[in-house]
PDB file of C-alpha atoms in Angstrom:
ATOM      1  CA  GLY A   1      37.035 -12.932 -15.224  1.00  0.00           C
ATOM      2  CA  ALA A   2      37.626 -15.416 -12.075  1.00  0.00           C
ATOM      3  CA  GLY A   3      37.827 -18.443 -14.059  1.00  0.00           C
ATOM      4  CA  VAL A   4      41.030 -20.783 -15.127  1.00  0.00           C
ATOM      5  CA  SER A   5      42.656 -19.554 -17.551  1.00  0.00           C
ATOM      6  CA  GLN A   6      44.554 -21.534 -20.405  1.00  0.00           C
ATOM      7  CA  SER A   7      46.724 -20.509 -23.316  1.00  0.00           C
ATOM      8  CA  PRO A   8      47.578 -20.758 -25.792  1.00  0.00           C
ATOM      9  CA  ARG A   9      43.947 -22.112 -26.632  1.00  0.00           C
ATOM     10  CA  TYR A  10      45.176 -23.696 -29.736  1.00  0.00           C
ATOM     11  CA  LYS A  11      48.295 -25.626 -30.756  1.00  0.00           C
ATOM     12  CA  VAL A  12      49.168 -27.034 -33.488  1.00  0.00           C
ATOM     13  CA  ALA A  13      53.549 -28.820 -32.994  1.00  0.00           C
ATOM     14  CA  LYS A  14      55.411 -30.783 -35.536  1.00  0.00           C
ATOM     15  CA  ARG A  15      56.350 -34.059 -34.635  1.00  0.00           C
ATOM     16  CA  GLY A  16      59.326 -33.939 -32.496  1.00  0.00           C
ATOM     17  CA  GLN A  17      58.512 -30.021 -31.441  1.00  0.00           C
ATOM     18  CA  ASP A  18      58.606 -29.306 -27.478  1.00  0.00           C
ATOM     19  CA  VAL A  19      55.446 -26.888 -26.140  1.00  0.00           C
ATOM     20  CA  ALA A  20      54.881 -25.173 -23.254  1.00  0.00           C
ATOM     21  CA  LEU A  21      51.576 -25.419 -21.826  1.00  0.00           C
ATOM     22  CA  ARG A  22      50.438 -22.108 -19.618  1.00  0.00           C
ATOM     23  CA  CYS A  23      47.507 -22.281 -16.511  1.00  0.00           C
ATOM     24  CA  ASP A  24      46.520 -19.865 -14.639  1.00  0.00           C
ATOM     25  CA  PRO A  25      44.422 -20.792 -11.450  1.00  0.00           C
ATOM     26  CA  ILE A  26      41.924 -19.148  -9.747  1.00  0.00           C
ATOM     27  CA  SER A  27      43.824 -16.610  -7.189  1.00  0.00           C
ATOM     28  CA  GLY A  28      44.276 -18.164  -3.850  1.00  0.00           C
ATOM     29  CA  HIS A  29      43.404 -21.595  -4.955  1.00  0.00           C
ATOM     30  CA  VAL A  30      46.221 -24.266  -2.899  1.00  0.00           C
ATOM     31  CA  SER A  31      45.442 -27.349  -5.646  1.00  0.00           C
ATOM     32  CA  LEU A  32      46.792 -27.084  -9.173  1.00  0.00           C
ATOM     33  CA  PHE A  33      46.021 -30.241 -11.709  1.00  0.00           C
ATOM     34  CA  TRP A  34      47.093 -31.102 -15.177  1.00  0.00           C
ATOM     35  CA  TYR A  35      44.492 -33.834 -17.403  1.00  0.00           C
ATOM     36  CA  GLN A  36      44.438 -35.106 -20.295  1.00  0.00           C
ATOM     37  CA  GLN A  37      41.580 -35.072 -22.686  1.00  0.00           C
ATOM     38  CA  ALA A  38      41.262 -37.175 -25.498  1.00  0.00           C
ATOM     39  CA  LEU A  39      38.384 -37.559 -28.315  1.00  0.00           C
ATOM     40  CA  GLY A  40      34.984 -39.001 -26.950  1.00  0.00           C
ATOM     41  CA  GLN A  41      36.897 -39.704 -23.056  1.00  0.00           C
ATOM     42  CA  GLY A  42      36.486 -38.458 -20.025  1.00  0.00           C
ATOM     43  CA  PRO A  43      39.687 -36.692 -18.484  1.00  0.00           C
ATOM     44  CA  GLU A  44      42.731 -38.097 -17.142  1.00  0.00           C
ATOM     45  CA  PHE A  45      44.793 -36.724 -14.540  1.00  0.00           C
ATOM     46  CA  LEU A  46      48.226 -35.993 -15.670  1.00  0.00           C
ATOM     47  CA  THR A  47      49.592 -34.697 -12.322  1.00  0.00           C
ATOM     48  CA  TYR A  48      49.029 -32.442  -9.214  1.00  0.00           C
ATOM     49  CA  PHE A  49      50.830 -29.370  -7.485  1.00  0.00           C
ATOM     50  CA  GLN A  50      49.919 -28.183  -3.347  1.00  0.00           C
ATOM     51  CA  ASN A  51      51.188 -25.020  -3.703  1.00  0.00           C
ATOM     52  CA  GLU A  52      54.423 -25.297  -5.290  1.00  0.00           C
ATOM     53  CA  ALA A  53      55.411 -28.766  -4.587  1.00  0.00           C
ATOM     54  CA  GLN A  54      54.203 -31.055  -6.769  1.00  0.00           C
ATOM     55  CA  LEU A  55      52.699 -34.550  -4.968  1.00  0.00           C
ATOM     56  CA  ASP A  56      52.041 -36.305  -7.549  1.00  0.00           C
ATOM     57  CA  LYS A  57      53.102 -36.996 -10.546  1.00  0.00           C
ATOM     58  CA  SER A  58      51.864 -40.331 -11.244  1.00  0.00           C
ATOM     59  CA  GLY A  59      49.502 -39.998 -14.496  1.00  0.00           C
ATOM     60  CA  LEU A  60      52.085 -38.629 -16.625  1.00  0.00           C
ATOM     61  CA  PRO A  61      52.579 -40.750 -20.227  1.00  0.00           C
ATOM     62  CA  SER A  62      56.640 -40.250 -20.470  1.00  0.00           C
ATOM     63  CA  ASP A  63      59.555 -38.442 -18.948  1.00  0.00           C
ATOM     64  CA  ARG A  64      58.571 -36.446 -21.984  1.00  0.00           C
ATOM     65  CA  PHE A  65      56.140 -34.415 -20.311  1.00  0.00           C
ATOM     66  CA  PHE A  66      57.452 -32.078 -17.377  1.00  0.00           C
ATOM     67  CA  ALA A  67      55.117 -29.591 -15.037  1.00  0.00           C
ATOM     68  CA  GLU A  68      55.957 -26.486 -12.632  1.00  0.00           C
ATOM     69  CA  ARG A  69      54.508 -24.416 -10.128  1.00  0.00           C
ATOM     70  CA  PRO A  70      56.941 -22.494  -9.293  1.00  0.00           C
ATOM     71  CA  GLU A  71      55.465 -19.804  -7.079  1.00  0.00           C
ATOM     72  CA  GLY A  72      52.922 -21.998  -6.340  1.00  0.00           C
ATOM     73  CA  SER A  73      50.275 -20.302  -9.410  1.00  0.00           C
ATOM     74  CA  VAL A  74      51.314 -20.098 -12.336  1.00  0.00           C
ATOM     75  CA  SER A  75      51.857 -23.733 -14.263  1.00  0.00           C
ATOM     76  CA  THR A  76      53.388 -25.120 -16.912  1.00  0.00           C
ATOM     77  CA  LEU A  77      53.456 -28.558 -18.620  1.00  0.00           C
ATOM     78  CA  LYS A  78      56.194 -28.726 -20.916  1.00  0.00           C
ATOM     79  CA  ILE A  79      56.153 -31.372 -23.609  1.00  0.00           C
ATOM     80  CA  GLN A  80      59.627 -32.883 -25.172  1.00  0.00           C
ATOM     81  CA  ARG A  81      59.946 -34.226 -28.814  1.00  0.00           C
ATOM     82  CA  THR A  82      55.818 -33.845 -29.662  1.00  0.00           C
ATOM     83  CA  GLN A  83      54.735 -37.063 -31.006  1.00  0.00           C
ATOM     84  CA  GLN A  84      51.599 -37.543 -32.680  1.00  0.00           C
ATOM     85  CA  GLU A  85      49.908 -39.712 -29.522  1.00  0.00           C
ATOM     86  CA  ASP A  86      50.629 -36.174 -27.818  1.00  0.00           C
ATOM     87  CA  SER A  87      47.594 -35.337 -29.570  1.00  0.00           C
ATOM     88  CA  ALA A  88      44.685 -34.539 -27.311  1.00  0.00           C
ATOM     89  CA  VAL A  89      43.171 -31.755 -24.783  1.00  0.00           C
ATOM     90  CA  TYR A  90      45.078 -30.626 -22.241  1.00  0.00           C
ATOM     91  CA  LEU A  91      42.371 -29.014 -19.053  1.00  0.00           C
ATOM     92  CA  CYS A  92      43.940 -26.968 -16.247  1.00  0.00           C
ATOM     93  CA  ALA A  93      41.692 -27.005 -12.731  1.00  0.00           C
ATOM     94  CA  SER A  94      42.121 -25.403  -8.915  1.00  0.00           C
ATOM     95  CA  SER A  95      40.454 -25.857  -5.797  1.00  0.00           C
ATOM     96  CA  LEU A  96      40.278 -23.695  -2.603  1.00  0.00           C
ATOM     97  CA  ALA A  97      42.240 -26.799  -1.064  1.00  0.00           C
ATOM     98  CA  GLN A  98      44.205 -30.116  -0.583  1.00  0.00           C
ATOM     99  CA  GLY A  99      41.143 -32.512   0.732  1.00  0.00           C
ATOM    100  CA  PRO A 100      39.235 -35.066  -2.338  1.00  0.00           C
ATOM    101  CA  SER A 101      36.068 -33.423  -1.155  1.00  0.00           C
ATOM    102  CA  TYR A 102      36.747 -29.993  -2.609  1.00  0.00           C
ATOM    103  CA  GLU A 103      35.211 -29.614  -6.341  1.00  0.00           C
ATOM    104  CA  GLN A 104      37.541 -28.727  -9.059  1.00  0.00           C
ATOM    105  CA  TYR A 105      37.788 -25.664 -11.471  1.00  0.00           C
ATOM    106  CA  PHE A 106      38.372 -26.215 -15.259  1.00  0.00           C
ATOM    107  CA  GLY A 107      39.660 -23.927 -17.726  1.00  0.00           C
ATOM    108  CA  PRO A 108      39.036 -24.424 -20.665  1.00  0.00           C
ATOM    109  CA  GLY A 109      42.006 -26.166 -21.690  1.00  0.00           C
ATOM    110  CA  THR A 110      44.167 -26.400 -25.212  1.00  0.00           C
ATOM    111  CA  ARG A 111      43.971 -28.311 -27.405  1.00  0.00           C
ATOM    112  CA  LEU A 112      47.206 -29.873 -29.098  1.00  0.00           C
ATOM    113  CA  THR A 113      47.900 -31.385 -32.111  1.00  0.00           C
ATOM    114  CA  VAL A 114      50.502 -32.945 -33.490  1.00  0.00           C
ATOM    115  CA  THR A 115      51.585 -33.338 -36.949  1.00  0.00           C
TER     116      THR A 115
ATOM    117  CA  ALA B   1      41.840 -49.616  -8.253  1.00  0.00           C
ATOM    118  CA  GLN B   2      39.131 -46.391  -8.642  1.00  0.00           C
ATOM    119  CA  LYS B   3      36.610 -46.759 -11.512  1.00  0.00           C
ATOM    120  CA  VAL B   4      33.415 -44.584 -12.939  1.00  0.00           C
ATOM    121  CA  THR B   5      31.262 -46.549 -15.398  1.00  0.00           C
ATOM    122  CA  GLN B   6      28.391 -44.523 -17.944  1.00  0.00           C
ATOM    123  CA  ALA B   7      27.520 -47.150 -20.026  1.00  0.00           C
ATOM    124  CA  GLN B   8      26.002 -44.809 -21.610  1.00  0.00           C
ATOM    125  CA  THR B   9      27.739 -43.521 -24.329  1.00  0.00           C
ATOM    126  CA  GLU B  10      25.404 -41.095 -25.863  1.00  0.00           C
ATOM    127  CA  ILE B  11      21.272 -39.902 -25.412  1.00  0.00           C
ATOM    128  CA  SER B  12      18.878 -38.260 -27.738  1.00  0.00           C
ATOM    129  CA  VAL B  13      15.395 -37.221 -26.798  1.00  0.00           C
ATOM    130  CA  VAL B  14      13.213 -34.119 -27.471  1.00  0.00           C
ATOM    131  CA  GLU B  15      12.560 -31.251 -25.840  1.00  0.00           C
ATOM    132  CA  LYS B  16      10.440 -31.566 -22.344  1.00  0.00           C
ATOM    133  CA  GLU B  17      11.380 -35.198 -21.535  1.00  0.00           C
ATOM    134  CA  ASP B  18      12.917 -36.499 -18.596  1.00  0.00           C
ATOM    135  CA  VAL B  19      16.340 -38.543 -19.071  1.00  0.00           C
ATOM    136  CA  THR B  20      18.172 -39.886 -15.942  1.00  0.00           C
ATOM    137  CA  LEU B  21      22.428 -40.318 -17.064  1.00  0.00           C
ATOM    138  CA  ASP B  22      23.389 -43.449 -15.211  1.00  0.00           C
ATOM    139  CA  CYS B  23      27.018 -43.534 -13.013  1.00  0.00           C
ATOM    140  CA  VAL B  24      27.705 -46.795 -12.008  1.00  0.00           C
ATOM    141  CA  TYR B  25      31.262 -46.692  -9.410  1.00  0.00           C
ATOM    142  CA  GLU B  26      33.874 -48.749  -7.835  1.00  0.00           C
ATOM    143  CA  THR B  27      36.437 -48.201  -4.965  1.00  0.00           C
ATOM    144  CA  ARG B  28      37.970 -49.401  -1.782  1.00  0.00           C
ATOM    145  CA  ASP B  29      37.479 -47.420  -0.116  1.00  0.00           C
ATOM    146  CA  THR B  30      34.961 -46.199   2.755  1.00  0.00           C
ATOM    147  CA  THR B  31      35.421 -42.273   2.526  1.00  0.00           C
ATOM    148  CA  TYR B  32      34.475 -40.945  -1.227  1.00  0.00           C
ATOM    149  CA  TYR B  33      33.652 -38.484  -3.102  1.00  0.00           C
ATOM    150  CA  LEU B  34      31.356 -37.976  -6.410  1.00  0.00           C
ATOM    151  CA  PHE B  35      31.061 -35.160  -8.628  1.00  0.00           C
ATOM    152  CA  TRP B  36      28.782 -34.696 -11.677  1.00  0.00           C
ATOM    153  CA  TYR B  37      30.514 -32.565 -14.659  1.00  0.00           C
ATOM    154  CA  LYS B  38      28.837 -30.997 -17.615  1.00  0.00           C
ATOM    155  CA  GLN B  39      31.433 -30.059 -21.083  1.00  0.00           C
ATOM    156  CA  PRO B  40      29.151 -27.871 -23.553  1.00  0.00           C
ATOM    157  CA  PRO B  41      30.289 -27.539 -26.774  1.00  0.00           C
ATOM    158  CA  SER B  42      32.865 -24.806 -25.483  1.00  0.00           C
ATOM    159  CA  GLY B  43      35.245 -27.396 -23.923  1.00  0.00           C
ATOM    160  CA  GLU B  44      34.438 -26.187 -20.178  1.00  0.00           C
ATOM    161  CA  LEU B  45      34.258 -28.538 -17.440  1.00  0.00           C
ATOM    162  CA  VAL B  46      31.122 -27.074 -15.148  1.00  0.00           C
ATOM    163  CA  PHE B  47      30.424 -28.157 -11.253  1.00  0.00           C
ATOM    164  CA  LEU B  48      27.260 -29.503 -10.788  1.00  0.00           C
ATOM    165  CA  ILE B  49      27.503 -31.398  -7.724  1.00  0.00           C
ATOM    166  CA  ARG B  50      29.573 -33.223  -4.680  1.00  0.00           C
ATOM    167  CA  ARG B  51      28.203 -35.938  -2.644  1.00  0.00           C
ATOM    168  CA  ASN B  52      30.521 -37.413   0.218  1.00  0.00           C
ATOM    169  CA  SER B  53      29.770 -41.398   0.609  1.00  0.00           C
ATOM    170  CA  PHE B  54      27.793 -40.757   3.624  1.00  0.00           C
ATOM    171  CA  ASP B  55      25.296 -38.969   2.770  1.00  0.00           C
ATOM    172  CA  GLU B  56      22.753 -41.186   0.096  1.00  0.00           C
ATOM    173  CA  GLN B  57      20.029 -38.152   0.743  1.00  0.00           C
ATOM    174  CA  ASN B  58      18.591 -37.578  -2.694  1.00  0.00           C
ATOM    175  CA  GLU B  59      19.353 -33.855  -4.001  1.00  0.00           C
ATOM    176  CA  ILE B  60      17.015 -31.678  -6.295  1.00  0.00           C
ATOM    177  CA  SER B  61      18.508 -28.189  -7.757  1.00  0.00           C
ATOM    178  CA  GLY B  62      15.779 -27.021 -10.267  1.00  0.00           C
ATOM    179  CA  ARG B  63      15.117 -29.556 -13.419  1.00  0.00           C
ATOM    180  CA  TYR B  64      18.736 -31.169 -12.287  1.00  0.00           C
ATOM    181  CA  SER B  65      17.989 -34.616  -9.384  1.00  0.00           C
ATOM    182  CA  TRP B  66      20.899 -36.958  -8.376  1.00  0.00           C
ATOM    183  CA  ASN B  67      20.438 -40.524  -6.775  1.00  0.00           C
ATOM    184  CA  PHE B  68      22.789 -42.123  -4.705  1.00  0.00           C
ATOM    185  CA  GLN B  69      22.560 -45.259  -4.291  1.00  0.00           C
ATOM    186  CA  LYS B  70      25.814 -46.936  -1.871  1.00  0.00           C
ATOM    187  CA  SER B  71      24.148 -50.412  -1.896  1.00  0.00           C
ATOM    188  CA  THR B  72      24.705 -50.455  -6.320  1.00  0.00           C
ATOM    189  CA  SER B  73      27.183 -47.965  -5.675  1.00  0.00           C
ATOM    190  CA  SER B  74      25.435 -45.822  -8.434  1.00  0.00           C
ATOM    191  CA  PHE B  75      25.380 -41.844  -8.662  1.00  0.00           C
ATOM    192  CA  ASN B  76      22.111 -41.089 -11.222  1.00  0.00           C
ATOM    193  CA  PHE B  77      21.179 -37.508 -12.550  1.00  0.00           C
ATOM    194  CA  THR B  78      18.089 -37.398 -13.632  1.00  0.00           C
ATOM    195  CA  ILE B  79      17.288 -34.055 -15.896  1.00  0.00           C
ATOM    196  CA  THR B  80      13.539 -33.367 -15.793  1.00  0.00           C
ATOM    197  CA  ALA B  81      12.249 -31.091 -18.791  1.00  0.00           C
ATOM    198  CA  SER B  82      14.565 -30.952 -21.146  1.00  0.00           C
ATOM    199  CA  GLN B  83      15.807 -28.558 -22.586  1.00  0.00           C
ATOM    200  CA  VAL B  84      18.046 -27.800 -25.940  1.00  0.00           C
ATOM    201  CA  VAL B  85      20.645 -26.458 -23.936  1.00  0.00           C
ATOM    202  CA  ASP B  86      21.365 -29.307 -21.763  1.00  0.00           C
ATOM    203  CA  SER B  87      23.114 -30.357 -25.136  1.00  0.00           C
ATOM    204  CA  ALA B  88      26.664 -31.625 -23.734  1.00  0.00           C
ATOM    205  CA  VAL B  89      28.705 -34.306 -21.816  1.00  0.00           C
ATOM    206  CA  TYR B  90      28.197 -35.609 -18.752  1.00  0.00           C
ATOM    207  CA  PHE B  91      31.079 -36.760 -16.249  1.00  0.00           C
ATOM    208  CA  CYS B  92      30.999 -38.871 -13.305  1.00  0.00           C
ATOM    209  CA  ALA B  93      33.640 -38.395 -11.713  1.00  0.00           C
ATOM    210  CA  LEU B  94      35.075 -40.356  -8.031  1.00  0.00           C
ATOM    211  CA  SER B  95      37.650 -38.785  -5.981  1.00  0.00           C
ATOM    212  CA  GLU B  96      38.893 -40.610  -2.207  1.00  0.00           C
ATOM    213  CA  SER B  97      39.665 -39.929   1.023  1.00  0.00           C
ATOM    214  CA  ASN B  98      41.671 -42.785   2.698  1.00  0.00           C
ATOM    215  CA  THR B  99      44.610 -43.528  -0.416  1.00  0.00           C
ATOM    216  CA  GLY B 100      46.104 -39.514  -0.615  1.00  0.00           C
ATOM    217  CA  ARG B 101      45.192 -39.271  -3.379  1.00  0.00           C
ATOM    218  CA  ARG B 102      43.884 -35.978  -5.081  1.00  0.00           C
ATOM    219  CA  ALA B 103      42.766 -36.603  -8.599  1.00  0.00           C
ATOM    220  CA  LEU B 104      39.231 -36.842  -9.702  1.00  0.00           C
ATOM    221  CA  THR B 105      39.218 -40.454 -11.771  1.00  0.00           C
ATOM    222  CA  PHE B 106      36.465 -39.809 -14.608  1.00  0.00           C
ATOM    223  CA  GLY B 107      33.685 -41.546 -16.356  1.00  0.00           C
ATOM    224  CA  SER B 108      33.410 -41.846 -20.125  1.00  0.00           C
ATOM    225  CA  GLY B 109      30.965 -39.433 -20.087  1.00  0.00           C
ATOM    226  CA  THR B 110      27.585 -39.438 -21.679  1.00  0.00           C
ATOM    227  CA  ARG B 111      26.459 -37.004 -24.450  1.00  0.00           C
ATOM    228  CA  LEU B 112      23.583 -35.992 -24.291  1.00  0.00           C
ATOM    229  CA  GLN B 113      21.072 -34.371 -27.417  1.00  0.00           C
ATOM    230  CA  VAL B 114      18.305 -32.449 -26.549  1.00  0.00           C
ATOM    231  CA  GLN B 115      16.246 -32.340 -30.011  1.00  0.00           C
ATOM    232  CA  PRO B 116      13.463 -29.311 -30.751  1.00  0.00           C
TER     233      PRO B 116
END
């Protein structure tokens, strides 16, 4: 398909485990965003890439969260030593260019449950 | 700081009724963009519309219409003759031009249930 894809769709982790969430943006999209969506809430920004450069990581909640996009396409969000409060849906979005006017296209999300 | 408020947590209507979803925003930027997204039960956010701060013309797309009023900092969304397939959570979002921040700021969403 031509949309944003994410894997896995569901992930259950025991507290203290490390997890890696993958995002495949739409081909050719320059900008890539990660958001965290808690149950019943709107998505909240985590981090932003323009090509391979991470230009904004102000939303990452702690140093246990790390994201990369080494070749400017696929991105991975890694959470180390998971805690119960990390349980949420993690959404990836991409947009064609870098400006704020461009709509973001979202993937289906990865639902992370930390037990 | 930017903020988006969707005061209606949940709305329930019967099919064919009209329904309006409210969105109020706060920003200090003079150039900004407003968006509406739909999140059906499958979970994927679907883009519906974008408006920029210089264009206050209302927009209509089929059964959907949007009313942007800078004077009240509102960007409301109306569905005419609602259908069961409109049942979803709807999010209003804001992005700013001059702050350099590219992220969307979302409201907390309004869950719309359309009963047959």
